[in-house]
Amino acid sequence: DPDMPFVPSIPEDQFILVEEGDPAVIPCRTSDPDAQVTLVNSLDKPVYAFYDSKQGFIGNFPAGSYTCKTMVKGVEFKSDEFLIYIIRATSQLPVEIEALKTVYKTGETIVVTCVVFDNEVVNLQWNYPGKVKEKGLIKLDDIKVPSQKLVYTLTIPEASVKDTGDYECTARHATKEVKENKKVVITVHDKGFVHLEPQFSPLEAVNLHEVKNFVVDVQ
């Protein structure tokens, strides 16, 4: 198609995530397989890489913005802009789940944290009893120093007995078919159920060989 030498790209193709050291594909494909295509960076300087009209430019590219150019009958055409993001990721997906405590009373705030190590971009999903009602508040902290970790915090305010159950986080790798999930069981009681009432003072004196009873009422 001389009026559209570059095959239109969908928005998802314009954002390219690539792990450190891995090759990437800049998918500016042409409708004419014999078209001469040039790749330029954000400074409009040529970037030399292998080109396949069915895939695009293939190579190890620094992070940044890239555009493809071609000429049709003396008229220059530009492709969409492609953005390459270099991410730090490991082939494994180390994940830990943490809860400050696992037993709560009605009205308290439940806090559960899921931590993903050594990966900058993951897809993380929570499953918990109140998810259908969207009761949880989710916060993400991206920590770089001293090491890379993503800290996802799930907060359930004003907990009720219905919030008792499994709290599970599932992390999926950004570029590989790898996933990891962790689970913790949270229990919410209607009210505190143990009450201790000692029938003695904090400090008691006893004579040698004297027998003394210490009584505690437990409710």
Coordinates of N, CA and C in Angstrom, one line a residue:
D1 N 0.9 -1.2 0.0 CA 0.0 0.0 0.0 C 0.9 1.2 0.0
P2 N 1.0 1.9 -1.1 CA 1.9 3.1 -1.2 C 1.5 4.2 -0.3
D3 N 0.2 4.3 0.1 CA -0.3 5.3 1.0 C 0.0 5.0 2.4
M4 N 0.3 3.8 2.7 CA 0.5 3.3 4.1 C 1.6 2.3 4.1
P5 N 2.9 2.7 3.9 CA 4.0 1.7 3.8 C 4.3 1.0 5.1
F6 N 3.9 1.6 6.2 CA 4.1 0.9 7.5 C 2.8 0.3 8.0
V7 N 2.8 -1.0 8.3 CA 1.6 -1.6 8.9 C 1.3 -1.0 10.2
P8 N 0.0 -0.5 10.4 CA -0.4 0.2 11.6 C -0.1 -0.7 12.8
S9 N 0.4 -0.1 13.9 CA 0.7 -0.9 15.1 C -0.3 -0.6 16.2
I10 N -0.6 -1.6 17.0 CA -1.5 -1.4 18.1 C -0.7 -0.8 19.3
P11 N -1.3 0.0 20.2 CA -0.6 0.7 21.3 C 0.3 -0.3 22.1
E12 N -0.2 -1.5 22.3 CA 0.6 -2.4 23.1 C 2.0 -2.7 22.5
D13 N 2.1 -2.6 21.1 CA 3.3 -2.9 20.4 C 4.3 -1.8 20.5
Q14 N 3.8 -0.6 20.9 CA 4.7 0.6 20.9 C 5.5 0.7 22.2
F15 N 5.1 -0.1 23.2 CA 5.9 -0.1 24.5 C 6.6 -1.5 24.6
I16 N 7.9 -1.4 24.5 CA 8.7 -2.7 24.5 C 9.5 -2.9 25.7
L17 N 9.1 -3.9 26.5 CA 9.8 -4.2 27.7 C 10.9 -5.3 27.4
V18 N 12.1 -5.0 27.8 CA 13.2 -6.0 27.5 C 14.1 -6.1 28.7
E19 N 14.5 -7.3 29.0 CA 15.4 -7.5 30.1 C 16.8 -7.1 29.8
E20 N 17.6 -6.7 30.8 CA 19.0 -6.3 30.6 C 19.8 -7.3 29.8
G21 N 20.4 -6.9 28.7 CA 21.2 -7.8 27.9 C 20.5 -8.6 26.9
D22 N 19.2 -8.6 26.9 CA 18.4 -9.4 25.9 C 18.1 -8.6 24.6
P23 N 18.0 -9.2 23.4 CA 17.7 -8.5 22.2 C 16.2 -8.1 22.2
A24 N 15.9 -7.1 21.4 CA 14.5 -6.6 21.3 C 14.1 -6.5 19.8
V25 N 12.8 -6.5 19.6 CA 12.3 -6.3 18.2 C 11.5 -5.0 18.2
I26 N 11.9 -4.1 17.3 CA 11.1 -2.9 17.1 C 10.2 -3.1 15.9
P27 N 8.9 -3.4 16.2 CA 8.1 -4.0 15.1 C 7.5 -3.0 14.1
C28 N 8.4 -2.3 13.4 CA 7.9 -1.5 12.3 C 7.9 -2.3 11.0
R29 N 6.8 -2.9 10.7 CA 6.7 -3.8 9.5 C 6.2 -3.0 8.3
T30 N 6.6 -3.5 7.1 CA 6.2 -2.7 5.9 C 5.3 -3.5 5.0
S31 N 4.4 -2.8 4.3 CA 3.5 -3.5 3.4 C 4.2 -3.9 2.1
D32 N 5.4 -3.3 1.9 CA 6.2 -3.7 0.7 C 7.4 -4.4 1.2
P33 N 7.6 -5.7 1.0 CA 8.7 -6.4 1.6 C 10.1 -5.9 1.1
D34 N 10.1 -5.2 0.0 CA 11.4 -4.7 -0.6 C 11.7 -3.3 -0.2
A35 N 10.9 -2.7 0.6 CA 11.1 -1.3 1.1 C 12.4 -1.2 1.8
Q36 N 13.1 0.0 1.6 CA 14.3 0.3 2.3 C 13.9 1.1 3.5
V37 N 14.2 0.5 4.7 CA 13.8 1.1 6.0 C 15.0 1.5 6.8
T38 N 14.9 2.7 7.4 CA 15.9 3.2 8.3 C 15.4 3.4 9.7
L39 N 16.2 3.0 10.7 CA 15.8 3.2 12.1 C 16.6 4.4 12.7
V40 N 15.8 5.3 13.3 CA 16.5 6.5 14.0 C 16.1 6.5 15.4
N41 N 17.0 7.2 16.2 CA 16.7 7.3 17.7 C 16.0 8.7 17.9
S42 N 15.9 9.1 19.2 CA 15.2 10.3 19.5 C 15.9 11.5 19.0
L43 N 17.2 11.4 18.7 CA 18.0 12.5 18.2 C 18.0 12.5 16.7
D44 N 17.2 11.7 16.1 CA 17.1 11.5 14.6 C 18.4 11.0 14.0
K45 N 19.2 10.3 14.8 CA 20.4 9.7 14.3 C 20.1 8.2 13.9
P46 N 20.7 7.8 12.8 CA 20.5 6.4 12.3 C 21.0 5.4 13.3
V47 N 20.3 4.3 13.5 CA 20.7 3.2 14.4 C 20.8 2.0 13.5
Y48 N 21.9 1.3 13.5 CA 22.2 0.2 12.6 C 21.8 -1.1 13.3
A49 N 20.9 -1.9 12.6 CA 20.5 -3.2 13.2 C 19.9 -4.0 12.0
F50 N 19.8 -5.3 12.3 CA 19.2 -6.2 11.3 C 17.7 -5.9 11.1
Y51 N 17.3 -5.9 9.8 CA 15.9 -5.6 9.6 C 15.2 -6.8 8.8
D52 N 14.0 -7.2 9.3 CA 13.2 -8.2 8.7 C 11.8 -7.5 8.5
S53 N 11.3 -7.5 7.2 CA 10.1 -6.8 6.9 C 8.9 -7.4 7.6
K54 N 9.0 -8.7 8.0 CA 7.9 -9.3 8.7 C 7.9 -9.2 10.2
Q55 N 9.0 -8.7 10.7 CA 9.2 -8.5 12.2 C 9.5 -7.1 12.5
G56 N 10.5 -6.5 11.9 CA 11.0 -5.2 12.2 C 12.5 -5.3 12.5
F57 N 13.0 -4.3 13.2 CA 14.5 -4.2 13.5 C 14.7 -5.1 14.7
I58 N 15.8 -5.9 14.7 CA 16.1 -6.8 15.7 C 17.6 -6.5 16.2
G59 N 17.7 -6.4 17.5 CA 19.1 -6.1 18.0 C 19.0 -5.7 19.5
N60 N 20.2 -5.4 20.0 CA 20.3 -4.9 21.4 C 20.3 -3.4 21.4
F61 N 19.2 -2.8 21.9 CA 19.0 -1.3 21.8 C 19.0 -0.7 23.2
P62 N 19.6 0.4 23.4 CA 19.5 1.1 24.6 C 18.1 1.6 24.9
A63 N 17.7 1.8 26.1 CA 16.4 2.4 26.4 C 16.2 3.7 25.7
G64 N 15.0 4.0 25.2 CA 14.7 5.2 24.6 C 13.7 5.1 23.5
S65 N 13.6 6.2 22.7 CA 12.5 6.3 21.7 C 13.1 6.0 20.3
Y66 N 12.4 5.3 19.5 CA 12.8 4.9 18.1 C 11.7 5.1 17.1
T67 N 12.1 5.5 15.9 CA 11.1 5.6 14.8 C 11.8 5.0 13.5
C68 N 10.9 4.5 12.7 CA 11.4 3.9 11.4 C 11.0 4.9 10.3
K69 N 11.8 4.9 9.2 CA 11.5 5.8 8.1 C 11.7 5.0 6.8
T70 N 10.9 5.4 5.8 CA 11.1 4.8 4.4 C 10.6 5.8 3.4
M71 N 11.1 5.6 2.2 CA 10.7 6.5 1.1 C 9.8 5.8 0.1
V72 N 8.8 6.4 -0.4 CA 7.9 5.9 -1.4 C 7.7 7.0 -2.5
K73 N 8.3 6.7 -3.6 CA 8.2 7.7 -4.8 C 8.6 9.1 -4.3
G74 N 9.7 9.1 -3.6 CA 10.3 10.4 -3.2 C 9.7 11.1 -2.0
V75 N 8.7 10.4 -1.4 CA 8.0 10.9 -0.2 C 8.4 10.1 1.0
E76 N 8.8 10.8 2.1 CA 9.3 10.1 3.3 C 8.1 9.8 4.2
F77 N 8.0 8.6 4.7 CA 7.0 8.2 5.7 C 7.7 7.8 6.9
K78 N 7.0 8.1 8.1 CA 7.5 7.7 9.4 C 6.6 6.7 10.0
S79 N 7.1 5.8 10.8 CA 6.3 4.8 11.5 C 5.9 5.5 12.8
D80 N 5.1 4.8 13.6 CA 4.8 5.2 14.9 C 6.0 5.2 15.8
E81 N 6.0 5.9 16.9 CA 7.1 6.0 17.8 C 7.1 4.7 18.7
F82 N 8.3 4.1 18.9 CA 8.4 2.9 19.7 C 9.3 3.2 20.9
L83 N 8.9 2.9 22.1 CA 9.6 3.2 23.3 C 10.1 1.9 23.9
I84 N 11.4 1.8 24.1 CA 12.1 0.6 24.7 C 12.4 0.9 26.2
Y85 N 11.9 0.0 27.1 CA 12.2 0.1 28.5 C 13.1 -1.1 28.9
I86 N 14.3 -0.8 29.5 CA 15.1 -1.9 30.0 C 14.8 -2.2 31.4
I87 N 14.5 -3.4 31.7 CA 14.0 -3.8 33.1 C 15.0 -4.8 33.7
R88 N 15.1 -4.7 35.0 CA 15.9 -5.6 35.7 C 15.0 -6.8 36.1
A89 N 15.4 -8.0 35.8 CA 14.5 -9.1 36.1 C 15.4 -10.4 36.2
T90 N 15.0 -11.3 37.1 CA 15.7 -12.6 37.2 C 14.8 -13.7 36.6
S91 N 15.4 -14.8 36.2 CA 14.6 -15.9 35.6 C 13.6 -16.5 36.7
Q92 N 14.0 -16.4 37.9 CA 13.1 -16.8 39.0 C 12.3 -15.6 39.5
L93 N 11.3 -15.9 40.4 CA 10.5 -14.9 40.9 C 10.4 -15.0 42.4
P94 N 11.4 -14.5 43.1 CA 11.3 -14.6 44.6 C 10.2 -13.8 45.2
V95 N 9.3 -14.4 45.9 CA 8.1 -13.7 46.5 C 8.0 -14.1 47.9
E96 N 7.7 -13.1 48.8 CA 7.4 -13.4 50.2 C 6.1 -12.7 50.6
I97 N 5.3 -13.3 51.4 CA 4.1 -12.7 52.0 C 4.3 -12.5 53.5
E98 N 3.9 -11.4 54.0 CA 4.1 -11.1 55.4 C 2.8 -10.5 56.0
A99 N 2.5 -10.9 57.2 CA 1.3 -10.3 57.9 C 1.8 -9.9 59.3
L100 N 1.5 -8.7 59.7 CA 1.9 -8.2 61.1 C 1.4 -9.1 62.1
K101 N 0.2 -9.6 61.9 CA -0.4 -10.6 62.8 C -1.5 -11.4 62.0
T102 N -1.9 -12.5 62.5 CA -2.9 -13.3 61.7 C -4.2 -13.4 62.4
V103 N -4.3 -12.9 63.6 CA -5.6 -12.9 64.3 C -6.0 -11.5 64.7
Y104 N -7.2 -11.1 64.3 CA -7.7 -9.7 64.5 C -9.0 -9.8 65.2
K105 N -9.4 -8.6 65.7 CA -10.8 -8.4 66.2 C -11.6 -7.5 65.3
T106 N -12.9 -7.6 65.3 CA -13.7 -6.8 64.5 C -13.4 -5.3 64.7
G107 N -13.3 -4.6 63.6 CA -13.0 -3.1 63.7 C -11.6 -2.8 63.5
E108 N -10.7 -3.8 63.6 CA -9.3 -3.5 63.4 C -8.9 -3.5 62.0
T109 N -7.7 -3.0 61.6 CA -7.3 -2.9 60.2 C -6.3 -4.1 59.9
I110 N -6.7 -4.9 58.9 CA -5.8 -6.0 58.5 C -4.7 -5.4 57.5
V111 N -3.5 -5.8 57.7 CA -2.4 -5.4 56.8 C -1.6 -6.6 56.4
V112 N -1.6 -6.9 55.1 CA -0.8 -8.0 54.5 C 0.1 -7.4 53.4
T113 N 1.4 -7.8 53.4 CA 2.4 -7.3 52.5 C 2.9 -8.5 51.6
C114 N 3.0 -8.2 50.3 CA 3.6 -9.2 49.4 C 4.9 -8.5 48.8
V115 N 6.0 -9.1 48.9 CA 7.3 -8.5 48.4 C 7.9 -9.3 47.3
V116 N 8.2 -8.7 46.2 CA 8.8 -9.3 45.0 C 10.2 -8.8 44.9
F117 N 11.2 -9.7 44.9 CA 12.6 -9.3 44.9 C 13.2 -9.4 43.5
D118 N 14.2 -8.5 43.2 CA 15.0 -8.5 42.1 C 14.3 -8.4 40.7
N119 N 13.1 -7.9 40.7 CA 12.3 -7.8 39.5 C 11.6 -6.4 39.5
E120 N 11.8 -5.6 38.4 CA 11.3 -4.3 38.4 C 9.8 -4.2 37.9
V121 N 9.5 -5.2 37.0 CA 8.1 -5.1 36.5 C 7.5 -6.5 36.6
V122 N 6.4 -6.6 37.4 CA 5.6 -7.8 37.5 C 4.1 -7.5 37.5
N123 N 3.3 -8.5 37.2 CA 1.9 -8.3 37.3 C 1.5 -9.1 38.6
L124 N 1.0 -8.3 39.6 CA 0.6 -8.9 40.9 C -0.9 -8.8 41.1
Q125 N -1.5 -9.9 41.5 CA -2.9 -9.9 41.8 C -3.1 -10.4 43.2
W126 N -4.1 -9.9 43.9 CA -4.5 -10.3 45.2 C -5.8 -11.1 45.1
N127 N -5.9 -12.1 46.0 CA -7.2 -12.8 46.2 C -7.4 -12.9 47.7
Y128 N -8.6 -12.4 48.1 CA -8.9 -12.4 49.6 C -10.4 -12.3 49.7
P129 N -10.9 -12.6 50.9 CA -12.4 -12.7 51.1 C -13.2 -11.5 50.7
G130 N -12.6 -10.3 50.9 CA -13.4 -9.1 50.6 C -13.2 -8.5 49.2
K131 N -12.5 -9.3 48.3 CA -12.2 -8.8 46.9 C -13.4 -8.5 46.1
V132 N -14.4 -9.3 46.2 CA -15.6 -9.0 45.4 C -16.2 -7.7 45.7
K133 N -16.2 -7.2 47.0 CA -16.7 -5.9 47.4 C -15.6 -4.8 47.2
E134 N -14.4 -5.2 46.7 CA -13.3 -4.3 46.5 C -13.0 -3.5 47.9
K135 N -13.0 -4.3 48.9 CA -12.8 -3.7 50.2 C -11.4 -3.3 50.5
G136 N -10.4 -4.0 49.8 CA -9.0 -3.7 50.1 C -8.4 -2.5 49.4
L137 N -7.5 -1.9 50.1 CA -6.7 -0.8 49.5 C -5.3 -1.3 49.2
I138 N -4.8 -1.1 48.0 CA -3.5 -1.6 47.6 C -2.6 -0.5 47.3
K139 N -1.4 -0.6 47.9 CA -0.3 0.4 47.7 C 0.9 -0.3 47.2
L140 N 1.7 0.3 46.3 CA 2.9 -0.2 45.8 C 4.1 0.7 46.1
D141 N 5.1 0.2 46.7 CA 6.4 0.9 46.9 C 7.5 0.2 46.1
D142 N 8.1 1.0 45.2 CA 9.2 0.4 44.4 C 10.5 0.9 45.0
I143 N 11.2 -0.1 45.6 CA 12.4 0.2 46.4 C 13.6 -0.2 45.6
K144 N 14.6 0.7 45.4 CA 15.8 0.5 44.5 C 17.0 0.2 45.4
V145 N 17.1 0.8 46.5 CA 18.3 0.7 47.4 C 18.0 0.1 48.7
P146 N 18.8 -0.8 49.3 CA 20.0 -1.3 48.7 C 19.9 -2.3 47.7
S147 N 18.7 -2.9 47.5 CA 18.4 -3.8 46.4 C 17.0 -3.6 45.9
Q148 N 16.8 -4.2 44.7 CA 15.5 -4.0 44.1 C 14.4 -4.9 44.7
K149 N 13.3 -4.2 45.1 CA 12.2 -5.0 45.6 C 10.9 -4.2 45.4
L150 N 9.8 -4.9 45.0 CA 8.5 -4.3 44.9 C 7.7 -4.7 46.1
V151 N 7.2 -3.7 46.9 CA 6.4 -4.0 48.1 C 4.9 -3.6 47.9
Y152 N 4.1 -4.7 47.8 CA 2.7 -4.5 47.6 C 2.0 -4.6 48.9
T153 N 1.3 -3.6 49.4 CA 0.6 -3.7 50.7 C -0.9 -3.6 50.5
L154 N -1.6 -4.7 51.1 CA -3.0 -4.8 51.0 C -3.5 -4.4 52.4
T155 N -4.4 -3.4 52.5 CA -5.0 -2.9 53.8 C -6.5 -3.1 53.7
I156 N -7.0 -3.8 54.8 CA -8.5 -4.0 54.9 C -8.9 -3.2 56.2
P157 N -9.5 -2.0 56.0 CA -10.0 -1.2 57.1 C -11.3 -1.8 57.7
E158 N -11.5 -1.6 59.0 CA -12.7 -2.0 59.7 C -13.1 -3.4 59.4
A159 N -12.2 -4.3 59.8 CA -12.3 -5.7 59.5 C -13.6 -6.3 60.2
S160 N -14.2 -7.3 59.6 CA -15.3 -8.0 60.2 C -15.0 -9.5 60.1
V161 N -15.9 -10.3 60.7 CA -15.7 -11.7 60.7 C -15.7 -12.3 59.3
K162 N -16.4 -11.6 58.4 CA -16.4 -12.1 57.0 C -15.1 -11.9 56.3
D163 N -14.2 -11.2 56.9 CA -12.8 -11.0 56.3 C -11.9 -12.2 56.7
T164 N -12.4 -13.1 57.4 CA -11.6 -14.3 57.7 C -11.4 -15.2 56.5
G165 N -10.2 -15.7 56.3 CA -9.9 -16.6 55.2 C -8.5 -16.5 54.6
D166 N -8.3 -17.0 53.4 CA -7.0 -17.0 52.8 C -6.7 -15.7 52.1
Y167 N -5.5 -15.1 52.3 CA -5.0 -13.9 51.6 C -3.9 -14.4 50.8
E168 N -4.0 -14.3 49.5 CA -3.1 -14.8 48.5 C -2.6 -13.8 47.5
C169 N -1.3 -13.7 47.3 CA -0.8 -12.8 46.2 C -0.2 -13.7 45.1
T170 N -0.4 -13.4 43.9 CA 0.1 -14.1 42.7 C 0.9 -13.1 41.9
A171 N 2.2 -13.4 41.7 CA 3.1 -12.5 40.9 C 3.4 -13.2 39.6
R172 N 3.3 -12.5 38.5 CA 3.6 -13.0 37.2 C 4.7 -12.3 36.6
H173 N 5.7 -13.0 36.0 CA 6.9 -12.4 35.4 C 6.4 -11.5 34.2
A174 N 7.1 -10.4 34.0 CA 6.8 -9.5 32.9 C 7.1 -10.0 31.5
T175 N 8.1 -10.8 31.4 CA 8.6 -11.3 30.1 C 8.6 -12.8 29.9
K176 N 8.5 -13.5 31.0 CA 8.5 -15.0 30.9 C 7.3 -15.6 31.5
E177 N 7.0 -16.8 31.1 CA 5.8 -17.5 31.6 C 6.2 -18.1 33.0
V178 N 6.4 -17.2 33.9 CA 6.8 -17.7 35.3 C 5.8 -17.0 36.3
K179 N 5.3 -17.7 37.2 CA 4.5 -17.1 38.2 C 4.7 -17.7 39.6
E180 N 4.4 -17.0 40.6 CA 4.7 -17.5 42.0 C 3.6 -16.9 42.9
N181 N 3.0 -17.8 43.7 CA 2.0 -17.3 44.7 C 2.3 -17.7 46.1
K182 N 1.9 -16.8 47.0 CA 2.1 -17.1 48.4 C 0.8 -16.8 49.1
K183 N 0.6 -17.5 50.3 CA -0.7 -17.4 51.0 C -0.5 -17.3 52.5
V184 N -1.4 -16.6 53.1 CA -1.4 -16.5 54.6 C -2.9 -16.6 55.0
V185 N -3.2 -17.2 56.1 CA -4.5 -17.4 56.6 C -4.8 -16.3 57.7
I186 N -5.8 -15.5 57.6 CA -6.2 -14.5 58.5 C -7.5 -14.8 59.2
T187 N -7.5 -14.7 60.5 CA -8.8 -14.9 61.3 C -9.2 -13.7 62.0
V188 N -10.5 -13.3 61.8 CA -11.1 -12.2 62.5 C -12.2 -12.6 63.4
H189 N -12.1 -12.3 64.7 CA -13.0 -12.7 65.8 C -14.0 -11.5 66.0
D190 N -15.2 -11.8 66.4 CA -16.2 -10.8 66.7 C -15.7 -9.9 67.9
K191 N -15.0 -10.5 68.8 CA -14.5 -9.7 70.0 C -13.4 -10.5 70.6
G192 N -12.6 -9.9 71.5 CA -11.6 -10.6 72.2 C -12.3 -11.6 73.1
F193 N -11.7 -12.8 73.2 CA -12.4 -13.9 73.9 C -11.7 -14.4 75.1
V194 N -10.6 -13.8 75.5 CA -9.9 -14.2 76.7 C -9.7 -13.0 77.6
H195 N -10.1 -13.1 78.9 CA -10.0 -12.1 79.9 C -9.4 -12.7 81.1
L196 N -8.2 -12.2 81.6 CA -7.5 -12.7 82.7 C -7.7 -11.6 83.9
E197 N -8.0 -12.2 85.1 CA -8.1 -11.3 86.2 C -7.4 -11.9 87.4
P198 N -6.2 -11.5 87.6 CA -5.4 -12.1 88.7 C -5.9 -11.6 90.1
Q199 N -6.0 -12.5 91.1 CA -6.4 -12.2 92.4 C -5.2 -12.0 93.3
F200 N -4.2 -11.3 92.8 CA -3.0 -11.0 93.6 C -2.3 -9.8 93.1
S201 N -1.4 -9.2 93.8 CA -0.8 -8.0 93.5 C 0.4 -8.3 92.5
P202 N 0.9 -7.3 91.8 CA 2.1 -7.5 90.9 C 3.3 -8.0 91.7
L203 N 3.4 -7.6 93.0 CA 4.5 -8.0 93.8 C 4.0 -8.7 95.1
E204 N 4.4 -9.9 95.3 CA 3.9 -10.6 96.5 C 5.1 -11.1 97.3
A205 N 5.0 -11.1 98.7 CA 6.0 -11.6 99.6 C 5.6 -13.0 100.1
V206 N 6.5 -13.9 100.2 CA 6.2 -15.2 100.8 C 7.3 -15.6 101.8
N207 N 6.9 -16.1 103.0 CA 7.9 -16.5 104.0 C 8.4 -17.9 103.6
L208 N 9.6 -18.2 104.0 CA 10.2 -19.5 103.7 C 9.3 -20.6 104.2
H209 N 9.1 -21.6 103.3 CA 8.3 -22.8 103.6 C 6.8 -22.5 103.6
E210 N 6.4 -21.3 103.4 CA 5.0 -20.9 103.4 C 4.4 -21.4 102.1
V211 N 3.2 -21.9 102.2 CA 2.4 -22.3 101.0 C 1.4 -21.2 100.6
K212 N 1.5 -20.7 99.4 CA 0.6 -19.6 99.0 C 0.0 -19.9 97.7
N213 N -1.3 -19.6 97.6 CA -2.0 -19.8 96.3 C -2.1 -18.5 95.5
F214 N -1.9 -18.7 94.2 CA -2.1 -17.6 93.3 C -3.2 -17.9 92.4
V215 N -4.3 -17.1 92.5 CA -5.6 -17.5 91.7 C -5.8 -16.5 90.6
V216 N -6.1 -17.0 89.4 CA -6.4 -16.1 88.3 C -7.8 -16.5 87.7
D217 N -8.7 -15.5 87.6 CA -10.0 -15.8 87.0 C -9.8 -15.6 85.5
V218 N -10.3 -16.6 84.7 CA -10.1 -16.6 83.3 C -11.5 -16.6 82.6
Q219 N -11.8 -15.6 81.8 CA -13.1 -15.5 81.1 C -12.8 -15.6 79.6

